[in-house]
XYZ file of N, CA and C in Angstrom:
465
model
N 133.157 99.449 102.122
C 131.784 99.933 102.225
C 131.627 100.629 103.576
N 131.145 101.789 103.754
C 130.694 102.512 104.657
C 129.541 102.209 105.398
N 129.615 102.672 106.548
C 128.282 102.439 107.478
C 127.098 103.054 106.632
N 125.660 102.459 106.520
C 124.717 102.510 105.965
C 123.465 102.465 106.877
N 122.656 103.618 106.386
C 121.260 102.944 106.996
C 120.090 102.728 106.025
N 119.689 101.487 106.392
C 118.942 100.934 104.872
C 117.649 100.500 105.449
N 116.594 100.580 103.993
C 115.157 99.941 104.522
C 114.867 98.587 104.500
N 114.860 97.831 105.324
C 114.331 96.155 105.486
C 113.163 96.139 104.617
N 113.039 95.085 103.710
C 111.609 94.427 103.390
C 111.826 93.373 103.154
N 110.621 92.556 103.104
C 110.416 91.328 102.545
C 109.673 90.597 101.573
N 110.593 89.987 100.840
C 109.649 88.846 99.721
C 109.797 88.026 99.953
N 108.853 86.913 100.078
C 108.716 85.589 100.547
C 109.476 85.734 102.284
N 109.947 84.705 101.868
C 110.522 84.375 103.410
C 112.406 85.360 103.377
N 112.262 85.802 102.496
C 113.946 86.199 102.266
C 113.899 87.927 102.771
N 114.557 88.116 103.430
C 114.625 89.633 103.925
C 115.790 90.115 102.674
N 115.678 91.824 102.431
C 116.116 92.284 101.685
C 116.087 93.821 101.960
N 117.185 94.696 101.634
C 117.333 95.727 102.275
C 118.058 96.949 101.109
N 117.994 98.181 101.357
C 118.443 99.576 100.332
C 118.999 100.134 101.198
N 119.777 101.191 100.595
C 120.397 101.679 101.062
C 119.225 103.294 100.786
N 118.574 103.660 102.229
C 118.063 104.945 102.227
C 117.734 105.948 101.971
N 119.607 106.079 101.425
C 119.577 107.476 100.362
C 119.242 107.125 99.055
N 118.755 106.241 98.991
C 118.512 105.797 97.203
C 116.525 106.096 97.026
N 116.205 106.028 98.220
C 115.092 105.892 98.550
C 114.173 107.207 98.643
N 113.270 107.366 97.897
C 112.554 108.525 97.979
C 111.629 108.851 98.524
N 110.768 107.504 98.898
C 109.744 107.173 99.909
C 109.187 105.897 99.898
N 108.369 105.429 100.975
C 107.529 104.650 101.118
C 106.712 104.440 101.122
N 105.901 104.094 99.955
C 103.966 104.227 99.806
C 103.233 103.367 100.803
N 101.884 103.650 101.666
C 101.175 102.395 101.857
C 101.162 101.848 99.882
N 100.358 100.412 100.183
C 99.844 100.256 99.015
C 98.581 100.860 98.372
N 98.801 100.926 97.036
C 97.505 101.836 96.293
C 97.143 100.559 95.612
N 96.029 101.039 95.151
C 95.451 99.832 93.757
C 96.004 100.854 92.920
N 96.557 99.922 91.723
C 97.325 100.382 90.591
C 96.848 100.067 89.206
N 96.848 100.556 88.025
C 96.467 100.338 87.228
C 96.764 99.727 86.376
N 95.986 98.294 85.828
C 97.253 97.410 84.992
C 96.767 97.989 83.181
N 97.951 98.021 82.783
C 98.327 98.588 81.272
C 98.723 97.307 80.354
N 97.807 96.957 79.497
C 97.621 96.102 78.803
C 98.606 96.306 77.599
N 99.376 94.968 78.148
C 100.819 94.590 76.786
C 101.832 95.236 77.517
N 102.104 95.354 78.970
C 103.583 95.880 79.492
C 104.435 94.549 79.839
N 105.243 94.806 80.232
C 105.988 93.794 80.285
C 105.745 92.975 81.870
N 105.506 91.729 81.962
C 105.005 90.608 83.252
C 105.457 91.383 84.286
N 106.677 91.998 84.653
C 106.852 92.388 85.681
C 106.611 93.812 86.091
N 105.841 94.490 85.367
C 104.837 95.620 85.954
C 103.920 95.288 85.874
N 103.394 95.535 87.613
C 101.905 95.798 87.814
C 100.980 96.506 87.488
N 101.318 97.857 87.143
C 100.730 98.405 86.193
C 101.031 99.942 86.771
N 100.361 100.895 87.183
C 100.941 102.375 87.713
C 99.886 103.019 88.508
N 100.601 103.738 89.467
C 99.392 104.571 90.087
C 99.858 105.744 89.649
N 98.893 107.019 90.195
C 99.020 108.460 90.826
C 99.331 108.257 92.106
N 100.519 108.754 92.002
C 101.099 109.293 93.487
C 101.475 110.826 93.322
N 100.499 111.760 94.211
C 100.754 113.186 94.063
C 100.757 113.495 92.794
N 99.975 113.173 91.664
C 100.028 114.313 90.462
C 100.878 113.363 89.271
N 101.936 112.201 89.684
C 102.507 112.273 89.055
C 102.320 110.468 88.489
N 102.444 110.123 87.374
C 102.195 108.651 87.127
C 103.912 108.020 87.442
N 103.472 106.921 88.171
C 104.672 105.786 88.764
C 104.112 104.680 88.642
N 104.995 104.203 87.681
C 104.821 102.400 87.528
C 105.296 101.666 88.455
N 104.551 100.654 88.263
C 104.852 100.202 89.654
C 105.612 98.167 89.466
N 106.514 98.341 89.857
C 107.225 96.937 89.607
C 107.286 95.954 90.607
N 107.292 94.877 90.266
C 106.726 93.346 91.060
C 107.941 93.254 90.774
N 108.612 93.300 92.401
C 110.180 93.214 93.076
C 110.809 91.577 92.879
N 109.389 90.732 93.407
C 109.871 89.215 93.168
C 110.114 88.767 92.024
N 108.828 89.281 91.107
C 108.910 88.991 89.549
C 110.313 89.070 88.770
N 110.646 90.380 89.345
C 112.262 90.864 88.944
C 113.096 89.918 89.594
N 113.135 89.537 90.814
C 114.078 88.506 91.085
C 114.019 86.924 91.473
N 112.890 87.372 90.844
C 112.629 85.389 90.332
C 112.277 84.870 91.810
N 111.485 85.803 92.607
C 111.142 84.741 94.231
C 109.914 84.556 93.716
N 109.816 83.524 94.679
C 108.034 83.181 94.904
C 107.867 84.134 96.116
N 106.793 84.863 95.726
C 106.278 85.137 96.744
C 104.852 84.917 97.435
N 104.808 84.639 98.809
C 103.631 84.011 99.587
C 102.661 84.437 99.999
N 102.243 86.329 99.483
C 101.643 87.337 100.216
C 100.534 87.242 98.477
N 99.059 87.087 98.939
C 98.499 87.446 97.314
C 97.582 88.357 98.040
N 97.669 89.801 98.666
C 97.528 90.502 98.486
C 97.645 91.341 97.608
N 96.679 92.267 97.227
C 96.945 93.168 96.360
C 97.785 94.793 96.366
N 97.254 95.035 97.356
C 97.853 96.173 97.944
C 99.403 96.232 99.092
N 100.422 95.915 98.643
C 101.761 95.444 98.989
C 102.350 97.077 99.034
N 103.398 97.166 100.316
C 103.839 98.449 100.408
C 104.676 98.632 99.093
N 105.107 99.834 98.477
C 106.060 100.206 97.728
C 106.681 101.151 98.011
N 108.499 100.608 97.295
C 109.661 101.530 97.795
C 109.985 102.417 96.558
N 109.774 103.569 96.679
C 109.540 104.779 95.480
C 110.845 104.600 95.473
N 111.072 105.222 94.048
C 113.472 105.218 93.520
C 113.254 106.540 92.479
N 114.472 106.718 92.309
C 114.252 107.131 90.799
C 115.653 106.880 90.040
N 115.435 106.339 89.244
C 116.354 105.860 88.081
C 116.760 106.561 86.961
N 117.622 107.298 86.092
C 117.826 107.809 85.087
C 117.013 108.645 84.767
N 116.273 109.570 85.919
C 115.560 109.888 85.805
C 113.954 110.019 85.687
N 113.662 108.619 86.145
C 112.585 108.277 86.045
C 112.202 107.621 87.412
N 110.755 107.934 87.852
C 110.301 107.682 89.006
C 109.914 106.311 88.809
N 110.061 105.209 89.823
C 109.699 103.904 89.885
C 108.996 103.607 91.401
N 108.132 102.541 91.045
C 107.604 101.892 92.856
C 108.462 100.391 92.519
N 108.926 99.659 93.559
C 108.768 98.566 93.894
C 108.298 98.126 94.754
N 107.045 96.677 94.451
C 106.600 96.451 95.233
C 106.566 95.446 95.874
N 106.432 95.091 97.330
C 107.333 94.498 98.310
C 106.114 93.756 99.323
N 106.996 92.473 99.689
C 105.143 91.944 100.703
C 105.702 92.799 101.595
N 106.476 93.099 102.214
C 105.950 93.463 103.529
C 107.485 94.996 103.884
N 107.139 95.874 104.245
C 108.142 96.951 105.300
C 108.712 96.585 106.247
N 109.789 95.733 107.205
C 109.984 95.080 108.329
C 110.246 96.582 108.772
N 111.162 97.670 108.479
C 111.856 98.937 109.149
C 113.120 99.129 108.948
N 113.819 99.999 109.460
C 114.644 101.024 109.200
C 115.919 100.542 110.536
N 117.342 100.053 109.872
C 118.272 99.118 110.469
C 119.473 100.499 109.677
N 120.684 100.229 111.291
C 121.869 101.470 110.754
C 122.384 99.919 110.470
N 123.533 99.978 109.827
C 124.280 99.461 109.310
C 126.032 99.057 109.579
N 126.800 98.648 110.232
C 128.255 99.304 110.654
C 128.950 98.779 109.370
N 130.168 99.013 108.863
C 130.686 98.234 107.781
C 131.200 96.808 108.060
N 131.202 96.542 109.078
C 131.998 95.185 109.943
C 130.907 93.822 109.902
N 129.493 94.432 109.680
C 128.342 93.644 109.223
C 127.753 93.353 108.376
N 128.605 93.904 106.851
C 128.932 93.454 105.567
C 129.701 92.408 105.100
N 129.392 91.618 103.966
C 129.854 90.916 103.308
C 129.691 90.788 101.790
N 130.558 90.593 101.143
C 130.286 91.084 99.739
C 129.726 89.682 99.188
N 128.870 89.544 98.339
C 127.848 88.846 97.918
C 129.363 87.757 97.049
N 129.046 86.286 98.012
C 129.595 85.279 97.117
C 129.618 85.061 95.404
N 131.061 84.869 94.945
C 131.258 84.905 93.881
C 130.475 83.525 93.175
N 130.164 83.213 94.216
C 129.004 81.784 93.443
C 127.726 82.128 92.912
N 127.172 82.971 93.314
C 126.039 83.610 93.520
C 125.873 84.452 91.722
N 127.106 84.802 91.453
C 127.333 85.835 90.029
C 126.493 85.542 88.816
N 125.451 84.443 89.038
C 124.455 84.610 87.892
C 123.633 85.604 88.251
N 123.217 86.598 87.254
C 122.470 87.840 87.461
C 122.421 88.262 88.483
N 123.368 88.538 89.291
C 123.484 89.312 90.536
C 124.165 90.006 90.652
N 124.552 91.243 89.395
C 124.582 92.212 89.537
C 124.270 93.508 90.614
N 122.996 92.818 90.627
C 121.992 93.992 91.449
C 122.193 93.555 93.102
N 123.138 92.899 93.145
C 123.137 91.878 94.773
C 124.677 93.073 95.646
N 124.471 93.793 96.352
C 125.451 94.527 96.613
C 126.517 94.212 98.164
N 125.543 93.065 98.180
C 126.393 92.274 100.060
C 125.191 91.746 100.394
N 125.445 91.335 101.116
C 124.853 90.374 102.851
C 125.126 91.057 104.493
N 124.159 90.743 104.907
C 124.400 92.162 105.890
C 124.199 91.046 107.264
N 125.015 90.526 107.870
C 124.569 89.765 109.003
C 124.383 90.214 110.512
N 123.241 90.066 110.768
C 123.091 90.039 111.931
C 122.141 89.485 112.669
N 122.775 88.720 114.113
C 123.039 88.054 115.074
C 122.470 86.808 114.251
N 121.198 85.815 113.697
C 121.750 84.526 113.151
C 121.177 85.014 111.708
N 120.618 85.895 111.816
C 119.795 86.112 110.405
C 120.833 86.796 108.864
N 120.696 87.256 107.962
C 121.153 87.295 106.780
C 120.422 87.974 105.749
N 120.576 89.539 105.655
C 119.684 90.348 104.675
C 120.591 90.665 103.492
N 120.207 90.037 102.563
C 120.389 90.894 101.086
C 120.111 91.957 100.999
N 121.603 92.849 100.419
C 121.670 94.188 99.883
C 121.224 94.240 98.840
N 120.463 95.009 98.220
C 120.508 95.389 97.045
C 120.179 96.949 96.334
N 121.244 96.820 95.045
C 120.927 97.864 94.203
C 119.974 97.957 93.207
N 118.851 98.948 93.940
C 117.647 98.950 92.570
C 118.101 99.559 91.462
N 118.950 100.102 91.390
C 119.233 100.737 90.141
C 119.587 99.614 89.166
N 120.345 98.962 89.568
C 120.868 97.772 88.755
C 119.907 96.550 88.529
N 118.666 96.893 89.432
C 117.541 95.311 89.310
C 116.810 95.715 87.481
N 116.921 97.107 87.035
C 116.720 97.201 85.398
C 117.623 97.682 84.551
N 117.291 96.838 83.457
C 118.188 97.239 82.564
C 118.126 98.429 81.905
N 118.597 98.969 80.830
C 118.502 100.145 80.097
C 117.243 100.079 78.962
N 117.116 99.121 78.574
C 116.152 98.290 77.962
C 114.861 98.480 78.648
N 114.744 97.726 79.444
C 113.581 97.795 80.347
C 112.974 99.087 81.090
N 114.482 100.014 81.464
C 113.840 101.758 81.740
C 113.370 102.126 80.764
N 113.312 101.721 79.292
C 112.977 102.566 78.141
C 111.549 102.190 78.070
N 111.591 100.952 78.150
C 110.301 100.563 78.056
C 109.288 101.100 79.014
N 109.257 101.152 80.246
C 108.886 101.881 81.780
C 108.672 103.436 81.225
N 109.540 103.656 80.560
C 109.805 105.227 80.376
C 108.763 105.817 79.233
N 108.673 104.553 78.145
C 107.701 104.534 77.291
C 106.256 104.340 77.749
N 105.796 103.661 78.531
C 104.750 103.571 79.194
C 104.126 104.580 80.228
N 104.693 104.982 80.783
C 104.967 106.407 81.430
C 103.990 107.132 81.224
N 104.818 107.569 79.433
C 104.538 108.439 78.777
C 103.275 108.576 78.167
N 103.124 107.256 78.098
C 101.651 106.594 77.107
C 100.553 107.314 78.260
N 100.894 106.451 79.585
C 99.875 106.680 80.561
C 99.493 108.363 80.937
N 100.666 109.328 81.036
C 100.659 110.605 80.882
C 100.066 111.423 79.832
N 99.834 110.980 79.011
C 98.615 111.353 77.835
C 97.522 111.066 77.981
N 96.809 110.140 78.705
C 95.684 109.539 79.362
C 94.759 110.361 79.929
């Protein structure tokens, strides 16, 4: 793995981090619109610039509790198979370079649904999870996102 510079956030108490170039932007939070009968882990979608983005509950997807019941939580814009996504996140900590020597590849203990788990990034006592959003949905679940989208784009 190559040197990286990735965005810090946090759910719950667990820091968690992307890799930059995957990253298309960073929303403050919007109020979003919830769409009745989507699946638990969308919040529902905003307008951002013109364009409808659903917006996904990051913990929901990975099973944290999270401690923030705010409503308005920053989101990390992606785009997936073509399709624009938010995840949304309690908190932005900032923007960390990366060396490859401060990687570790995510314990083979860990291999229930952690696919989407791409290393551990240590530094000095602390411990940030990598991860790949692309891999936090399935093909299944983009269709569905993708279907809703669409619904909302007729609106």
């Amino acid at each position: 793995m190559n040197d990286k510079t990735c965005i810090v956030f946090r759910i719950g108490s667990q820091k968690f981090c992307v890799d930059i170039e995957k990253v298309k932007e960073v929303s403050a939070g919007k109020d979003s619109i919830y769409v009745p009968g989507s699946p638990e882990y969308i919040i529902g979608v905003i307008n951002l610039r013109g364009s409808i983005v659903p917006i996904i509950n990051l913990a929901k997807k990975l099973k944290i509790n999270s401690d923030v019941t705010n409503t308005q939580h920053p989101i990390i814009v992606t785009e997936m198979d073509e399709l624009q996504l938010g995840f949304s996140v309690d908190d932005v900590v900032g923007i960390i370079h990366v060396k490859e020597e401060e990687f570790s590849q995510t314990p083979s203990i860990l291999n229930v649904r952690s696919n989407f788990l791409d290393g551990v990034i240590r530094r000095d006592e602390e411990m940030i999870i990598l991860l790949d959003l692309d891999k936090t949905m399935s093909d299944i679940e983009l269709e569905q996102v993708r279907t809703l989208q669409e619904e909302q784009s007729i609106l």
